[in-house]
Short mmCIF file of C-alpha atoms in Angstrom, two decimals:
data_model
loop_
_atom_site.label_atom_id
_atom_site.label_comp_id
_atom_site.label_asym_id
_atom_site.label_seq_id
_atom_site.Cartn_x
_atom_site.Cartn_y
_atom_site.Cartn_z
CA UNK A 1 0.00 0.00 0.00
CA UNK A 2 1.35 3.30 -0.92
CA UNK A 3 0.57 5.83 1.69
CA UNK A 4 1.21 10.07 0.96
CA UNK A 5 1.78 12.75 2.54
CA UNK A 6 -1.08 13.14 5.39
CA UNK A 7 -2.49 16.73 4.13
CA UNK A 8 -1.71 18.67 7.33
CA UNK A 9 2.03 18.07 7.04
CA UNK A 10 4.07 21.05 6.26
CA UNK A 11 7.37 20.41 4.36
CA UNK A 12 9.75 21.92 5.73
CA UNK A 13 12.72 23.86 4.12
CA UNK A 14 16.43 24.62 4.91
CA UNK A 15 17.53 27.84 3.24
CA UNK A 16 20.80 27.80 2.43
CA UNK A 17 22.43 31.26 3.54
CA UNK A 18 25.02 31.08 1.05
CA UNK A 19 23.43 30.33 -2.24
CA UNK A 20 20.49 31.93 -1.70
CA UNK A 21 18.47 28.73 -2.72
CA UNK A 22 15.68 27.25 -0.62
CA UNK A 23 15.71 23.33 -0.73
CA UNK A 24 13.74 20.82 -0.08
CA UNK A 25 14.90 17.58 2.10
CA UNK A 26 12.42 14.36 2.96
CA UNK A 27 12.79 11.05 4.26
CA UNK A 28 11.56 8.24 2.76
CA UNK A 29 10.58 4.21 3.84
CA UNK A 30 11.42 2.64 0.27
CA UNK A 31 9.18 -0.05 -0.69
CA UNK A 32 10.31 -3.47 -1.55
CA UNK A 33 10.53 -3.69 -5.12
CA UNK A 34 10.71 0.38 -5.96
CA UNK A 35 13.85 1.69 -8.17
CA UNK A 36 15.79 4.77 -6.16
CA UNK A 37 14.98 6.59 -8.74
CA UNK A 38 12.84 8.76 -11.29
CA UNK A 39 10.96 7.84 -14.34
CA UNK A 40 13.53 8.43 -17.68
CA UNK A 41 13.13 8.75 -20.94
CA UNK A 42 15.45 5.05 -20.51
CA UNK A 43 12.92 3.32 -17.95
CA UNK A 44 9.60 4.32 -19.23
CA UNK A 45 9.00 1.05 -20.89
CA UNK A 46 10.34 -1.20 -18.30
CA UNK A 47 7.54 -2.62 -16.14
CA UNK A 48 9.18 -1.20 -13.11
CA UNK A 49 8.25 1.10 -9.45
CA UNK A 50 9.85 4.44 -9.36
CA UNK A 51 9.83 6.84 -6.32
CA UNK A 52 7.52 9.36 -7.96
CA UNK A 53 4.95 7.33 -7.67
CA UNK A 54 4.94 7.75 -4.41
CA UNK A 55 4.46 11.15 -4.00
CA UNK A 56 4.84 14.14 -6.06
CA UNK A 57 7.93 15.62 -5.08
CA UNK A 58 9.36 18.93 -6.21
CA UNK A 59 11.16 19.47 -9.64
CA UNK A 60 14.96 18.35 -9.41
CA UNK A 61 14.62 16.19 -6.21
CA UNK A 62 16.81 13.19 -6.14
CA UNK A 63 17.56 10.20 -4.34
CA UNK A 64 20.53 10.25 -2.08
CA UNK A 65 22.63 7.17 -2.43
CA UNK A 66 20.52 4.03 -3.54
CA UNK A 67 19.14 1.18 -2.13
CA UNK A 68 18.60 -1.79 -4.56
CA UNK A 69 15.39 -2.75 -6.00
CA UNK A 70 14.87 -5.50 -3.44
CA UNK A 71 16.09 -3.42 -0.20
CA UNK A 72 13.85 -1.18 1.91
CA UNK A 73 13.86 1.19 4.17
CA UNK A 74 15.28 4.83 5.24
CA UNK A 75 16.56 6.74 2.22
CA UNK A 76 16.83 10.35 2.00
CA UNK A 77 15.41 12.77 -1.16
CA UNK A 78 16.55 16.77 -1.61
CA UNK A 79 16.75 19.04 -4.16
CA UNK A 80 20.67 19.68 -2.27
CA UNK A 81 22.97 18.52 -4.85
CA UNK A 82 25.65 19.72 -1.72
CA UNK A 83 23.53 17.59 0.61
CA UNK A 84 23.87 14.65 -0.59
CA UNK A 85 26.97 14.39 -1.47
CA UNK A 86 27.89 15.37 2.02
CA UNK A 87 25.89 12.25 2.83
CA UNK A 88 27.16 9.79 0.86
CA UNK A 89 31.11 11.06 0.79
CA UNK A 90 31.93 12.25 4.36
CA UNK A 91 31.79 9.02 6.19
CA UNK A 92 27.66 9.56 7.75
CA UNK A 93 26.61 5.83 9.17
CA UNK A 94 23.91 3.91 7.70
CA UNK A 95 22.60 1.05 9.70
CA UNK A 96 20.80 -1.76 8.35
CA UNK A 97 18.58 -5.06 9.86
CA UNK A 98 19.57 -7.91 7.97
CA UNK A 99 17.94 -11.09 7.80
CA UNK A 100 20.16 -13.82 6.81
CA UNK A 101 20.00 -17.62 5.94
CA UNK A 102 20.72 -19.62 8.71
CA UNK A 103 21.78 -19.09 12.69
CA UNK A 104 24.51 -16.35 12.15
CA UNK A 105 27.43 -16.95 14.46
CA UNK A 106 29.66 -15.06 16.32
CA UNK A 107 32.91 -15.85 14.34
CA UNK A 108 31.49 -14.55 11.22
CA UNK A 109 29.75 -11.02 12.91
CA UNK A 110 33.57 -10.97 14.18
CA UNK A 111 35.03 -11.05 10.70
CA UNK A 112 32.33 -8.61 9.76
CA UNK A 113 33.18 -6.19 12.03
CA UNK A 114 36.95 -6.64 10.91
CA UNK A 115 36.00 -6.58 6.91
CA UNK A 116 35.73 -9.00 4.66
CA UNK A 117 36.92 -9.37 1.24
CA UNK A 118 33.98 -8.62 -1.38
CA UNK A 119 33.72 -7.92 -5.32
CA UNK A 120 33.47 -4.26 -6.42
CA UNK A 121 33.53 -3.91 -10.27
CA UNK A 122 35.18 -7.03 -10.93
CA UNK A 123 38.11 -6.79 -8.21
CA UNK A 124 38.58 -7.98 -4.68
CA UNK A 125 38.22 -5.08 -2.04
CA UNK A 126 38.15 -4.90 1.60
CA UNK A 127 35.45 -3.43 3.33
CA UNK A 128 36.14 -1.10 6.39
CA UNK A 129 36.02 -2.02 10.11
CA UNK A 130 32.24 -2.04 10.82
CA UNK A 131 29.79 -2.26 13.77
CA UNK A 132 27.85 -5.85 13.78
CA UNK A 133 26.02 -7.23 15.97
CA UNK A 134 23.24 -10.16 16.30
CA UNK A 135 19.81 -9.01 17.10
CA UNK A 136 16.52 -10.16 17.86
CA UNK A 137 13.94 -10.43 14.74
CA UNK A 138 13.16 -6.73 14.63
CA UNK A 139 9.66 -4.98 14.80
CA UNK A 140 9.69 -4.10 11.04
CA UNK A 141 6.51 -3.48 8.91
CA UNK A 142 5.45 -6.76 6.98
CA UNK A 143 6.89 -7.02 3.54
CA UNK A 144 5.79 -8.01 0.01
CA UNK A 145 8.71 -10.01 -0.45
CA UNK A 146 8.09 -13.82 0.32
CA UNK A 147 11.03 -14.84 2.74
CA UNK A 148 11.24 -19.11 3.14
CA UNK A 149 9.56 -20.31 6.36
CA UNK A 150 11.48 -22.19 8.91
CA UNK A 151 10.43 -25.27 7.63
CA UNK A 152 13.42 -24.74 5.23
CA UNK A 153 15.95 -24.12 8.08
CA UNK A 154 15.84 -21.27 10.46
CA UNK A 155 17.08 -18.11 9.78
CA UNK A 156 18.67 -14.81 11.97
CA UNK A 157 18.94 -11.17 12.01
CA UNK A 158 21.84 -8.94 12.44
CA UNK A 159 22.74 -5.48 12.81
CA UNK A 160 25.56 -4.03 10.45
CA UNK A 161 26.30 -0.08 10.59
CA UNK A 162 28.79 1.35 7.68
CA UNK A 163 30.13 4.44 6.71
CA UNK A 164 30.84 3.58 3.33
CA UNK A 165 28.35 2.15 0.37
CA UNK A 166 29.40 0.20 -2.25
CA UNK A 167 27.07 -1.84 -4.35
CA UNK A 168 25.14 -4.42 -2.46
CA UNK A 169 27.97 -4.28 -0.05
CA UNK A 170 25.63 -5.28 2.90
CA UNK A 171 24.25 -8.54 0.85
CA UNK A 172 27.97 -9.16 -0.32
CA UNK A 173 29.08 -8.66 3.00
CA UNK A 174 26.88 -11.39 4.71
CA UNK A 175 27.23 -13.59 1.70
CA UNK A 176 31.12 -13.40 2.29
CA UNK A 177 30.81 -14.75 5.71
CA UNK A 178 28.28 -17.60 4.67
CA UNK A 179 25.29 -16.04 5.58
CA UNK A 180 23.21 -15.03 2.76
CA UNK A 181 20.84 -12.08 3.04
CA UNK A 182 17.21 -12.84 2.44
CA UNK A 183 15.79 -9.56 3.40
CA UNK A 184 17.40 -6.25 4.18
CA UNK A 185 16.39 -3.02 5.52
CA UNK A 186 18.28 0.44 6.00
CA UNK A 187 17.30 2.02 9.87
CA UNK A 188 19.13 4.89 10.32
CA UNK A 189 21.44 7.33 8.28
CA UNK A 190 23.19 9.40 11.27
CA UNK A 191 21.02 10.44 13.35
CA UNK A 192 17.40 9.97 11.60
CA UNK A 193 15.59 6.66 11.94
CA UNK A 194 12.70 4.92 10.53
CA UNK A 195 10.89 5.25 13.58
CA UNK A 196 7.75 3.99 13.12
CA UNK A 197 7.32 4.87 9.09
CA UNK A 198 5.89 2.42 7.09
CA UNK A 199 6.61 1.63 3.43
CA UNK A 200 5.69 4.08 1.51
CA UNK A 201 5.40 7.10 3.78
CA UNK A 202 7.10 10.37 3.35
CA UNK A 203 8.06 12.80 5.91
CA UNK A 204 9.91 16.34 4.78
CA UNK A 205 12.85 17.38 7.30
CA UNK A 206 14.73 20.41 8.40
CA UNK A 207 18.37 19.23 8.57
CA UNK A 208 21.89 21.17 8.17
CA UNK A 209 24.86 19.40 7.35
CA UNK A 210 26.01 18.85 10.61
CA UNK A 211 23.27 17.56 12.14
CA UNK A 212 22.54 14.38 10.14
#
């Protein structure tokens, strides 16, 4: 279910003093199954979700970093260019909930939280030193995405915080450390949370830089 904007909600703006420019800055709970992105001239025929749909945000607004088509959770849209790359360059934590195939154990959230080796464009890379931790299933909204029952073998959830993003890195990450990821959701980027959003919803936000 795609839920809006409730009509009494003012947007808020941050003016940026030294351009001059009034912004706009929301949070998001990405849907399983939406694109981080806009409708383009390139996707209009693909039988794909797009964030627009969603709500109709201002001219120019953008998606700051991605999460991938099957991910959900916290991501962040402004009209900033400045913004988000502040968000996605300077080092701001994202936490994520991942559920993973099988009882994670403490040996692999170990070499998590030490980095493991992962493919990034076709060569090896380590990832940074990490926070990771095993957590109780998590009081998330339900999801369209059909996860195996435990008939199939139980499964586990975990806790991974990074401050860098490279693609899929989370799912690579756990995969790396023989735990595959068979659903994932983003929770926090600095200090903003999901709280208790719900796919779909939109919430605009007052933020400077160094506050996030």
């Amino acid at each position: 279910m795609i839920l809006q904007l409730p009509d009494t909600l003012e947007v808020l703006y941050f003016y940026n003093c030294m351009s001059k420019e009034q912004h706009s800055y929301f949070k998001l709970y990405k849907p399983y199954k939406y694109l981080s992105q806009f409708i383009t001239n390139d996707t209009k025929a693909k039988r794909k979700r797009f964030l627009g749909e969603l709500y109709p945000f201002p001219e120019g607004t953008m998606a700051v970093g991605r999460l991938d088509e099957t991910s959900e959770g916290l991501l962040f849209l402004t009209t900033n260019g400045k913004f988000s790359y502040h968000i996605t360059n300077t080092g701001v934590e994202k936490e994520y909930y991942a559920q993973v195939d099988g009882l994670i154990t403490v040996e692999a959230i170990l070499k998590l939280q030490k980095g493991v080796s992962i493919g990034v464009k076709g060569k090896d890379y380590i990832t940074k030193p990490c926070q990771a931790k095993i957590i109780e299933m998590p009081n998330l909204p339900p999801t369209n995405q059909r996860i195996r029952d435990d008939r199939h073998g139980p499964t586990s959830w975990v806790s991974i915080t990074i401050t860098e993003g490279k693609f899929r890195q989370i799912r690579k990450m756990t995969a790396a450390v023989g735990f595959p990821t068979l659903r994932l959701v983003r929770v926090r980027i600095g200090s903003e949370t999901i709280e208790s959003m719900q796919p779909g919803d939109v919430v605009g936000i007052k933020h400077t830089m160094d506050n996030i």
